[in-house]
XYZ file of C-alpha atoms in Angstrom:
112
model
C 20.313 -8.253 -8.626
C 22.261 -9.601 -5.682
C 20.345 -9.369 -2.109
C 21.652 -7.655 1.082
C 20.771 -7.622 4.502
C 18.799 -5.129 5.940
C 18.118 -4.133 9.182
C 14.091 -2.796 9.737
C 12.424 -0.769 12.682
C 8.390 -0.687 11.424
C 7.776 1.415 14.393
C 9.976 4.168 12.861
C 9.980 2.901 9.831
C 13.719 2.600 9.385
C 15.874 0.662 7.195
C 19.595 0.249 7.691
C 22.245 -1.815 6.093
C 24.205 -1.373 9.285
C 23.384 -3.716 11.989
C 24.571 -1.563 14.840
C 23.291 2.058 13.143
C 20.019 2.024 14.799
C 17.871 -0.001 16.613
C 16.322 -2.602 14.547
C 13.416 -5.382 15.283
C 13.897 -7.866 12.120
C 16.382 -8.759 9.767
C 15.648 -9.179 5.810
C 17.808 -10.222 2.909
C 16.194 -7.927 -0.082
C 17.474 -6.655 -3.211
C 17.589 -2.753 -3.861
C 14.394 -2.715 -5.544
C 12.752 -4.241 -3.015
C 13.822 -2.200 -0.405
C 12.457 0.726 -2.803
C 8.946 -0.948 -2.760
C 9.375 -1.278 1.023
C 10.457 2.442 1.601
C 7.829 3.186 -0.817
C 5.184 1.745 1.386
C 6.791 3.258 4.888
C 6.476 6.551 2.468
C 2.859 6.064 2.177
C 2.244 5.598 5.629
C 4.367 8.576 6.884
C 1.498 10.665 4.476
C -1.250 8.725 5.820
C 0.158 10.091 9.255
C 0.416 13.437 8.060
C -3.083 13.554 7.130
C -4.457 11.683 9.817
C -2.818 14.197 12.315
C -4.747 17.229 10.470
C -7.999 15.222 10.245
C -7.859 14.785 14.247
C -8.288 18.678 14.695
C -11.155 18.552 12.958
C -13.849 17.840 15.844
C -17.134 16.432 13.926
C -15.012 13.833 12.049
C -15.461 10.614 13.243
C -12.485 8.325 14.072
C -14.090 5.037 12.538
C -14.714 7.048 9.247
C -10.882 7.989 8.654
C -9.473 6.620 5.240
C -6.306 7.888 6.183
C -6.218 5.222 9.280
C -7.608 2.345 6.407
C -4.492 2.978 4.420
C -2.112 3.114 7.431
C -3.910 -0.518 8.463
C -3.568 -2.079 4.586
C 0.110 -0.454 4.673
C 1.181 -1.863 7.719
C -0.021 -5.661 6.551
C 1.879 -4.984 3.005
C 4.708 -4.146 5.364
C 4.700 -7.321 7.617
C 3.573 -9.428 4.608
C 6.701 -8.397 2.911
C 8.754 -8.526 5.563
C 7.846 -12.040 6.676
C 8.439 -13.059 2.328
C 11.966 -11.543 2.561
C 12.714 -12.252 6.230
C 14.990 -14.529 7.529
C 14.103 -17.484 9.765
C 14.059 -15.635 13.181
C 11.832 -13.210 11.388
C 9.047 -15.209 9.733
C 9.388 -16.888 13.043
C 8.679 -13.530 15.011
C 5.928 -12.408 12.440
C 4.400 -15.877 12.916
C 4.297 -15.422 16.723
C 2.918 -11.576 16.067
C -0.407 -13.653 14.534
C -0.534 -10.740 12.151
C -0.879 -12.113 8.833
C -3.621 -14.524 10.474
C -6.584 -13.322 9.233
C -10.460 -13.299 10.775
C -10.818 -17.187 10.103
C -7.782 -18.369 11.750
C -5.886 -19.103 8.535
C -2.483 -17.709 8.060
C -1.553 -16.468 5.132
C 2.008 -16.539 5.355
C 3.962 -17.807 2.348
C 6.630 -19.918 4.420
């Protein structure tokens, strides 16, 4: 499959082929299958957000025992790893500068 340029906004979970179509933070080169996989992770994050919203209205449920937050954290790491792998040079540099793919022992887990 042929790779195309996509513009990604992690905060709004946006994916666009049009550079001026929506505000974006990162630029990647991806196939349609890779974009489907990224959209699938964004969808999982949305569903976990909805469940977290519902959970937030249960006063005795402790925040630190929240499976939905764990799902969002895991998915966010997966998104950034995927964007790093598919990213153009500027995208890779930006994600590296964020330090989000560095684990607690200080080792960088990016694949560049």
